[in-house]
mmCIF file of C-alpha atoms in Angstrom:
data_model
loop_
_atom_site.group_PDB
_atom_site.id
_atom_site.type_symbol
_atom_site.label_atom_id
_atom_site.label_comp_id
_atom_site.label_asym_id
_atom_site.label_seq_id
_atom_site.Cartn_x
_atom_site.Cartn_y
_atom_site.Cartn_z
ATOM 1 C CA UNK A 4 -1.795 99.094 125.473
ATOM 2 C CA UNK A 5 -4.844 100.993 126.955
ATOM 3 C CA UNK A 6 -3.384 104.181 124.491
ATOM 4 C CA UNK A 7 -3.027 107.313 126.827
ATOM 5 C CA UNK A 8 -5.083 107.682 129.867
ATOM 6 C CA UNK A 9 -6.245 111.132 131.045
ATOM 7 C CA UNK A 10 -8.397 111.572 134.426
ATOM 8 C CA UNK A 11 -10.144 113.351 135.725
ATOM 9 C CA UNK A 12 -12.937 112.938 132.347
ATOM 10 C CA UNK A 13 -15.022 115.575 133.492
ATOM 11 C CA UNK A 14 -14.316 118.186 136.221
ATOM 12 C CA UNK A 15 -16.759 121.145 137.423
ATOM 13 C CA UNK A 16 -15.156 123.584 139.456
ATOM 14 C CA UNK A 17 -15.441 127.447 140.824
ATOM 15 C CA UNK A 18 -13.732 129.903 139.446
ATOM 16 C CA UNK A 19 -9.937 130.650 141.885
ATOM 17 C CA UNK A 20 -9.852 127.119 142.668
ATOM 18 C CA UNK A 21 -6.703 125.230 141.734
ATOM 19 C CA UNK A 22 -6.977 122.520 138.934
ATOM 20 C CA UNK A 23 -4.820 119.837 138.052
ATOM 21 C CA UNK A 24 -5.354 117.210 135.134
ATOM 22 C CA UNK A 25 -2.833 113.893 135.028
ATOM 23 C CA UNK A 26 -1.743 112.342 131.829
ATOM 24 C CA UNK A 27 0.151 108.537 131.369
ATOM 25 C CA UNK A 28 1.924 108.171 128.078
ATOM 26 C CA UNK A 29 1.830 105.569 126.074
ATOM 27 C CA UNK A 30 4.406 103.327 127.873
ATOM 28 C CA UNK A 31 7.507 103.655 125.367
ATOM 29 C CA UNK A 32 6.773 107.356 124.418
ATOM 30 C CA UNK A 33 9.538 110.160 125.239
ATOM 31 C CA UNK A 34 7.213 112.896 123.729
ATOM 32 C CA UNK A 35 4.463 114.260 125.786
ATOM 33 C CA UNK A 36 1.952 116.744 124.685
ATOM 34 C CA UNK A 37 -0.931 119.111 126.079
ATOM 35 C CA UNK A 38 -3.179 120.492 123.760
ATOM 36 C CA UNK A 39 -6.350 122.517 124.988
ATOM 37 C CA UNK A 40 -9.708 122.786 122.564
ATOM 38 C CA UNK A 41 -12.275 125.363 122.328
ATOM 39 C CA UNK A 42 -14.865 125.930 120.099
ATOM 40 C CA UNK A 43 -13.303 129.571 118.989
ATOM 41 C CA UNK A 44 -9.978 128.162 119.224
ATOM 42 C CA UNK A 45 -9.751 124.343 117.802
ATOM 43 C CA UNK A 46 -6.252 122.936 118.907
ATOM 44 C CA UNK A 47 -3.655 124.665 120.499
ATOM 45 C CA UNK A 48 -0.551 123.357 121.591
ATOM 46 C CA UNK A 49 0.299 124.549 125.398
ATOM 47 C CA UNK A 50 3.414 122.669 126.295
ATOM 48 C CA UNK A 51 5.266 119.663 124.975
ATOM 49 C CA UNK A 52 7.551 117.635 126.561
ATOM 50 C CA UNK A 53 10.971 115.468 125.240
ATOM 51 C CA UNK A 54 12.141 112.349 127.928
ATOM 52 C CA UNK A 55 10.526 114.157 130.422
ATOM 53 C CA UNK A 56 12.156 117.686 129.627
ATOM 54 C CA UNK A 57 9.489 120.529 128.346
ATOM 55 C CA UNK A 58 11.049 122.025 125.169
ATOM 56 C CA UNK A 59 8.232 124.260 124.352
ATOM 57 C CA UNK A 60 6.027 126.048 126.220
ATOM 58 C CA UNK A 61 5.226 129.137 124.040
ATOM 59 C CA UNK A 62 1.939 128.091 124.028
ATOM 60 C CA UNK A 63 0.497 128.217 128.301
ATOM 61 C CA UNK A 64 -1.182 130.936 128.301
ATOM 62 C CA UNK A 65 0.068 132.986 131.174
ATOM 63 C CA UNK A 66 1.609 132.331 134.859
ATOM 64 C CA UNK A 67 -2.066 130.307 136.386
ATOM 65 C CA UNK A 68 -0.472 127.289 133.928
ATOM 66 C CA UNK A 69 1.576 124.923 135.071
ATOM 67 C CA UNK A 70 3.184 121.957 133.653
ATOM 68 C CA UNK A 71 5.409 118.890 135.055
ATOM 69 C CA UNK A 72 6.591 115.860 133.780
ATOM 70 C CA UNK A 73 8.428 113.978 136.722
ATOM 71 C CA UNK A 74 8.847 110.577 135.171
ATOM 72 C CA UNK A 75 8.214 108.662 131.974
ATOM 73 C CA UNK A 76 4.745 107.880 132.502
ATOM 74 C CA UNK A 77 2.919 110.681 134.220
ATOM 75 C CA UNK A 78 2.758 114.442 133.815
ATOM 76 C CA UNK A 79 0.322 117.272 135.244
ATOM 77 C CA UNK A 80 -1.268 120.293 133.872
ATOM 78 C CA UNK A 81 -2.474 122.097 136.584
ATOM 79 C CA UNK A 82 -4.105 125.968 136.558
ATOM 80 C CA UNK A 83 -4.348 128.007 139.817
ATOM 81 C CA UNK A 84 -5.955 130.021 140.030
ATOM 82 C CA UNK A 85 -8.608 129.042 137.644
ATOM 83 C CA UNK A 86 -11.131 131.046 135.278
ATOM 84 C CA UNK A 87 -14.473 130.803 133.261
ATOM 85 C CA UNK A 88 -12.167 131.144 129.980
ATOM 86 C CA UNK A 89 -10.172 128.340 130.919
ATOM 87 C CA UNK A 90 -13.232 126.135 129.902
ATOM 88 C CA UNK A 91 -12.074 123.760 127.584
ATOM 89 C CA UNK A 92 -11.251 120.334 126.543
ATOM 90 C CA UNK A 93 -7.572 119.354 127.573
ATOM 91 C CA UNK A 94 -6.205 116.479 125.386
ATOM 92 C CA UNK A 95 -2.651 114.855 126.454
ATOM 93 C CA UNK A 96 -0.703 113.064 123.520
ATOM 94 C CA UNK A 97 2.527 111.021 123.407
ATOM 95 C CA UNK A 98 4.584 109.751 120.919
ATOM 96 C CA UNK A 99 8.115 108.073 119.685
ATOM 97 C CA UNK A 100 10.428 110.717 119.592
ATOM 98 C CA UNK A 101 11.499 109.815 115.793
ATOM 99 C CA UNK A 102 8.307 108.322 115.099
ATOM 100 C CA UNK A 103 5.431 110.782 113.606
ATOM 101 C CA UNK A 104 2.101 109.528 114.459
ATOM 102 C CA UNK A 105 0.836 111.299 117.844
ATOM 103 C CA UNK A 106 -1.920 109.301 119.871
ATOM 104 C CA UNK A 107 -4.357 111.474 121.759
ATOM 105 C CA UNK A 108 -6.077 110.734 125.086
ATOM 106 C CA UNK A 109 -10.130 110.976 125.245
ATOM 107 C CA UNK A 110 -9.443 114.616 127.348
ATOM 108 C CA UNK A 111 -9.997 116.195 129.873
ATOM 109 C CA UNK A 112 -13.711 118.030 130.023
ATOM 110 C CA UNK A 113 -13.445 121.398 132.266
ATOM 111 C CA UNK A 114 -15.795 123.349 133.073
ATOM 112 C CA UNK A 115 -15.150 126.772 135.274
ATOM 113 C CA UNK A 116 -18.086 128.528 137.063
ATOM 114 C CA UNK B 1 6.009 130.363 111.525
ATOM 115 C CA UNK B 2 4.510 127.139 110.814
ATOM 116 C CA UNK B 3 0.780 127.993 110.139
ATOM 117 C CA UNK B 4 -2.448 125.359 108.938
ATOM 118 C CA UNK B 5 -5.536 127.025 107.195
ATOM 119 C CA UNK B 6 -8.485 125.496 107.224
ATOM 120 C CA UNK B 7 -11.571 128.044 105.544
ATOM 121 C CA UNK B 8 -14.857 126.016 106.099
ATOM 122 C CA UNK B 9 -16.268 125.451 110.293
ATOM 123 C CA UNK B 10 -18.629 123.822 108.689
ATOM 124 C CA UNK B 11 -19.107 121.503 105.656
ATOM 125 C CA UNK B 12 -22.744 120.144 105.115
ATOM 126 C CA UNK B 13 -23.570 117.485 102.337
ATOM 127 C CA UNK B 14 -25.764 114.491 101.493
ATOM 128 C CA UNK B 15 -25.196 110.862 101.692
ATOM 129 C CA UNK B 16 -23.511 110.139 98.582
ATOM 130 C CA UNK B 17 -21.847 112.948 97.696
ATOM 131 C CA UNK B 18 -18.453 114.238 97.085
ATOM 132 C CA UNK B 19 -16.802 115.712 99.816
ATOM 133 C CA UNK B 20 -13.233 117.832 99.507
ATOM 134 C CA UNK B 21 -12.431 119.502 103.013
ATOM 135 C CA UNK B 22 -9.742 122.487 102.530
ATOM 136 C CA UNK B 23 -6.375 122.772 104.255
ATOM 137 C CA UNK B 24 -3.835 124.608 103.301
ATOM 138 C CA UNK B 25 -0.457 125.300 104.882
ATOM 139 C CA UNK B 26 2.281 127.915 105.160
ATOM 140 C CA UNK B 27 5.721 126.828 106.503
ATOM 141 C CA UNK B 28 9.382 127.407 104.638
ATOM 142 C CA UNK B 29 10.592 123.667 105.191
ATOM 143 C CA UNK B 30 9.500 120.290 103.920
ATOM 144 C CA UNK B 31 6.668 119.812 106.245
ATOM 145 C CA UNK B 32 4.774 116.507 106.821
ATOM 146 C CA UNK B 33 1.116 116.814 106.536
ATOM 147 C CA UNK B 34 -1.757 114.383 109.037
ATOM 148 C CA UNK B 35 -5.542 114.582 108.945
ATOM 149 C CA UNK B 36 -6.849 113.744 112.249
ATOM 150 C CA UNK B 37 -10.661 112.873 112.628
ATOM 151 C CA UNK B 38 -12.752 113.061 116.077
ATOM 152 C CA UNK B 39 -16.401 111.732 116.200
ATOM 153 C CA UNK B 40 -18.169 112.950 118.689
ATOM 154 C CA UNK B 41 -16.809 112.783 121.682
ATOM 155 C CA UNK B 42 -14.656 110.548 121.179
ATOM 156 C CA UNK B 43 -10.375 111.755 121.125
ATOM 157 C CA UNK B 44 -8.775 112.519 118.128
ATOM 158 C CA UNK B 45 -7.296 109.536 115.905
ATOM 159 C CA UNK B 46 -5.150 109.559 113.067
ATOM 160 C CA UNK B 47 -6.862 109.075 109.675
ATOM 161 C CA UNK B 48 -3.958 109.265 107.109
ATOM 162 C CA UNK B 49 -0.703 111.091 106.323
ATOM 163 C CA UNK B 50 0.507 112.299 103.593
ATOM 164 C CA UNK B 51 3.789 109.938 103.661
ATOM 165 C CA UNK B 52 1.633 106.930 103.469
ATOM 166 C CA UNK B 53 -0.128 107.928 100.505
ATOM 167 C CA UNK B 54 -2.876 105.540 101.461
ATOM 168 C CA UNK B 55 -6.250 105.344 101.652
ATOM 169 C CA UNK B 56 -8.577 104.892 104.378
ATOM 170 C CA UNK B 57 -12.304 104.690 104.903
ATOM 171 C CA UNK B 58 -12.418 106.210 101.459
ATOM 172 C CA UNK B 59 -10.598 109.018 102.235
ATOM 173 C CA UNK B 60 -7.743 110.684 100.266
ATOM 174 C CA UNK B 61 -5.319 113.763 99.932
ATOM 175 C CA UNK B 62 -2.746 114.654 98.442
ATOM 176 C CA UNK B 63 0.272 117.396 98.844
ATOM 177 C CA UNK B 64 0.378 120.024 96.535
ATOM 178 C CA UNK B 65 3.460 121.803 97.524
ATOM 179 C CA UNK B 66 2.823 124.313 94.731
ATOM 180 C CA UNK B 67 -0.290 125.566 96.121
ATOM 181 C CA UNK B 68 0.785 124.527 99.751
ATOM 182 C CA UNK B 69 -2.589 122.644 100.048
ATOM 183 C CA UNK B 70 -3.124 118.960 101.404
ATOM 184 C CA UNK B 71 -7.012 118.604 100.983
ATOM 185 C CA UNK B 72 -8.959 115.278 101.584
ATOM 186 C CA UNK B 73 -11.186 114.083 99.525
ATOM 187 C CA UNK B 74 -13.624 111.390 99.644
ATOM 188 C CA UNK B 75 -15.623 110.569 96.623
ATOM 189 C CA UNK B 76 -18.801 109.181 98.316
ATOM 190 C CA UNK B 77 -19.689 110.598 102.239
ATOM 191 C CA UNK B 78 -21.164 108.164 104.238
ATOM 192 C CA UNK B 79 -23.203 109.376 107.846
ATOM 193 C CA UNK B 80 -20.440 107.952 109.489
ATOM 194 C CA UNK B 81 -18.207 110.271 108.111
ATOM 195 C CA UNK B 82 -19.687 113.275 110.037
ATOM 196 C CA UNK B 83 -17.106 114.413 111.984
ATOM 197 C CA UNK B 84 -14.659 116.996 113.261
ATOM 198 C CA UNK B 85 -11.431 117.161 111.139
ATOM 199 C CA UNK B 86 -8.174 118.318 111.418
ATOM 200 C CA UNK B 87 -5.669 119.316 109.489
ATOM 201 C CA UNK B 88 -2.323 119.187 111.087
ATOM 202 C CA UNK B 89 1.518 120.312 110.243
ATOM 203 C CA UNK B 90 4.268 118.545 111.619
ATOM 204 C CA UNK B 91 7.723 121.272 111.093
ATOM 205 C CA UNK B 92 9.632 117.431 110.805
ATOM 206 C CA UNK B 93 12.667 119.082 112.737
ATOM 207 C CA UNK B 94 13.236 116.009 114.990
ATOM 208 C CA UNK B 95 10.688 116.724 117.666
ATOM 209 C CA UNK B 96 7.221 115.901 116.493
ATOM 210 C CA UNK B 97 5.228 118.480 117.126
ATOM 211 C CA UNK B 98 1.723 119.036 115.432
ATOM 212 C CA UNK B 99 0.270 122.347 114.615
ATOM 213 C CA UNK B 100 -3.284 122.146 114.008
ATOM 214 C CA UNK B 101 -5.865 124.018 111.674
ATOM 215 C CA UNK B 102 -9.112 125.177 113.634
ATOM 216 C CA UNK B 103 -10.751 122.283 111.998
ATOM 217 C CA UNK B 104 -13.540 121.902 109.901
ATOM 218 C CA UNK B 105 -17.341 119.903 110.876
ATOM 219 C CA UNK B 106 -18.675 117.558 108.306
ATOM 220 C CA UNK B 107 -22.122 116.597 108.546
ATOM 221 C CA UNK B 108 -23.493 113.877 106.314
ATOM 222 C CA UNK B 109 -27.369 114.340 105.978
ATOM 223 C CA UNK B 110 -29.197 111.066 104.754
#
């Protein structure tokens, strides 16, 4: 299995622009998970999802976030409209739902000017 | 609330020397406890867990549910072992969920 695949790797936009990262699972996986790290920050969880339905999302910041999950093997974080201080690595994770170990993407790089 | 601590950003030693990274936890449950390791840019991969009890690339830690604490410990760094770490809390309710600490750096200086 090529593990889970995030894209875009790097993304450089302008501040009020829309943004939207994509995620694949882990094919198999019925837990999804965004995370977001800064260098103030570390990890945070934003949302997490369970066969496709989000269970928590205490953790999106405010209304610009946005997260779907349509089908097993894709899901979208998207932010519109975006800011400087939404700078930050995105990392998308999946995992068994009664397993514990959570595999992490390589992220998402953005950078808001 | 489930909550990981971890003190040190930054933890700076030479080759060859002991290395214990802090982490401690608060949570009212029976938690399950993961270190998670990224090298430079590269994602974040498991490195051990607490209910393995095992040891890998040298690396150790143990629970201490007395002093809520699940520090790893290696007894000789290697370069390779500069990294970011991360202590993480799973709440072990049925959905696995990981609450991270803020992580701590480890540079190995030759």
């Amino acid at each position: 299995d090529a593990g889970v695949i995030q894209s875009p790797r790097h993304e450089v936009t302008e501040m009020g622009q829309e943004v939207t990262l994509r995620c694949k699972p882990i094919s198999g996986h019925n837990s999804l998970f965004w995370y977001r790290q800064t260098m103030m920050r570390g990890l945070e969880l934003l949302i997490y999802f369970n066969n496709n339905v989000p269970i928590d999302d205490s953790g999106m910041p405010e209304d610009r976030f946005s997260a779907k999950m349509p089908n097993a093997s894709f899901s979208t974080l998207k932010i519109q409209p975006s800011e400087p201080r939404d700078s930050a690595v995105y990392f998308c994770a999946s995992s068994f739902h009664t397993g514990n170990t959570i595999y992490f993407g390589e992220g998402s790089w953005l950078t808001v000017v | 609330a489930q909550r990981v601590t971890q003190p040190e950003k930054l933890l700076s030693v030479f080759k060859g020397a002991p290395v214990e990274l802090k982490c401690n936890y608060s949570y009212s449950g029976s938690p399950e406890l993961f270190w998670y390791v990224q090298y430079s840019r590269q994602r974040l991969q498991l490195l051990l867990r607490h209910i393995s009890r095992e040891s890998i690339k040298g690396f150790t830690a143990d629970l201490n549910k007395g002093e809520t604490s699940f520090h790893l410990k290696k007894p000789f760094a290697q370069e390779e072992d500069s990294a970011m770490y991360y202590c993480a809390l799973s709440p072990n309710t049925g959905f696995q969920k990981l609450v991270f600490g803020t992580g701590t750096r480890l540079l190995v200086s030759p």
